[in-house]
mmCIF file of C-alpha atoms in Angstrom:
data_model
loop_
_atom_site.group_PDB
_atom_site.id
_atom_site.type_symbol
_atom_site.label_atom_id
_atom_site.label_comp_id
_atom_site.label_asym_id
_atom_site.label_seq_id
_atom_site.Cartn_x
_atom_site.Cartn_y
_atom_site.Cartn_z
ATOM 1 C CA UNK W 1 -59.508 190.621 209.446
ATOM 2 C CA UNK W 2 -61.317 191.866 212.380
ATOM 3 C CA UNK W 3 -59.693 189.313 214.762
ATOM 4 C CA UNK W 4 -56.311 190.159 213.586
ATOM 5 C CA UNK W 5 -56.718 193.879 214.117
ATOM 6 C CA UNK W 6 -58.496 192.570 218.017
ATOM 7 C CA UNK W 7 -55.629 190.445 218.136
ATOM 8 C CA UNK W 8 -52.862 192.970 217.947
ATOM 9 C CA UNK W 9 -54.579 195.078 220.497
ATOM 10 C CA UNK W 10 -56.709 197.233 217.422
ATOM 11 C CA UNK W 11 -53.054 198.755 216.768
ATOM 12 C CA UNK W 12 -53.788 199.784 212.961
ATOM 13 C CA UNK W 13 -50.249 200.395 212.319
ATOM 14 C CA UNK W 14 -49.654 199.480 208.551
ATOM 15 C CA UNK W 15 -46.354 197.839 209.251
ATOM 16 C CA UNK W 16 -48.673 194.542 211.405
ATOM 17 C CA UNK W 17 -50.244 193.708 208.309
ATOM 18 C CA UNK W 18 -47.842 194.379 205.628
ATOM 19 C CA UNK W 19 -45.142 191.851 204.667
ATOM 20 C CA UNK W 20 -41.929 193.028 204.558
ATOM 21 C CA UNK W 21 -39.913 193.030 201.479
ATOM 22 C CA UNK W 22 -36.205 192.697 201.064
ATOM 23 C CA UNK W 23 -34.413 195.530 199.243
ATOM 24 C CA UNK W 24 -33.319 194.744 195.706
ATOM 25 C CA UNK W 25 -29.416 195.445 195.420
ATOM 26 C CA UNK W 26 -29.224 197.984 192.408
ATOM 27 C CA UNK W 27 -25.929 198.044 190.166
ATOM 28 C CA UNK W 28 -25.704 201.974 189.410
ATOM 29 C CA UNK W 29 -22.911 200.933 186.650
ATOM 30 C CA UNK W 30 -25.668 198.900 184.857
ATOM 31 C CA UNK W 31 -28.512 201.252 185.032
ATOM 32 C CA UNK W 32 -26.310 204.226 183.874
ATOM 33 C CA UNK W 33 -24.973 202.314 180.609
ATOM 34 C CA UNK W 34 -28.738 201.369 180.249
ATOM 35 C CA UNK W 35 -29.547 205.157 180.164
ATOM 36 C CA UNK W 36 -26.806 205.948 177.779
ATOM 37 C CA UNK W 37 -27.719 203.094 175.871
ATOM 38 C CA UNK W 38 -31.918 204.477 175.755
ATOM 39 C CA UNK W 39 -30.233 207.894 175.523
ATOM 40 C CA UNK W 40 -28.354 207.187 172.406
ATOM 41 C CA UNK W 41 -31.369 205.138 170.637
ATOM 42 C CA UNK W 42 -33.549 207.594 171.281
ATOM 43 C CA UNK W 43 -31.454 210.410 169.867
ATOM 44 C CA UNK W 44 -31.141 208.227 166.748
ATOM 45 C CA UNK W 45 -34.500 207.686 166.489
ATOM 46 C CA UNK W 46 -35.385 211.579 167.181
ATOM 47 C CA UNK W 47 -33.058 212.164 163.642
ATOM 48 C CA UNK W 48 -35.194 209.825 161.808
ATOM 49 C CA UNK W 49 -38.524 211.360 162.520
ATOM 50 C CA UNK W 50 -37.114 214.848 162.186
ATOM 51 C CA UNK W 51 -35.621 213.574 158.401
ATOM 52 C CA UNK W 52 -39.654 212.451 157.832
ATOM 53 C CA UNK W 53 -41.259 215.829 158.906
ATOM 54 C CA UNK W 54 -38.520 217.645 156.251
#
């Protein structure tokens, strides 16, 4: 590692010796119907504890 860092003139900058990584595309349509989806589970499942602790 040492000869890398000499190598690049001891420039520590993290950006030399981290790969970069494309950017995942994110569909906001599909995460939002995902929420809803969680949303509405968990408010189903919320009903069936709170039916147990009566």
């Amino acid at each position: 590692m040492m000869e890398k860092i000499e190598e690049n003139s001891f420039n520590l900058s993290v950006s030399r010796y981290v790969e970069n990584f494309e950017r995942e595309e994110l569909d906001l349509n599909v995460i939002n119907a995902k929420v809803k989806y969680l949303e509405q589970n968990l408010s189903k499942i919320q009903k069936e504890i709170n039916n147990y602790l009566d």
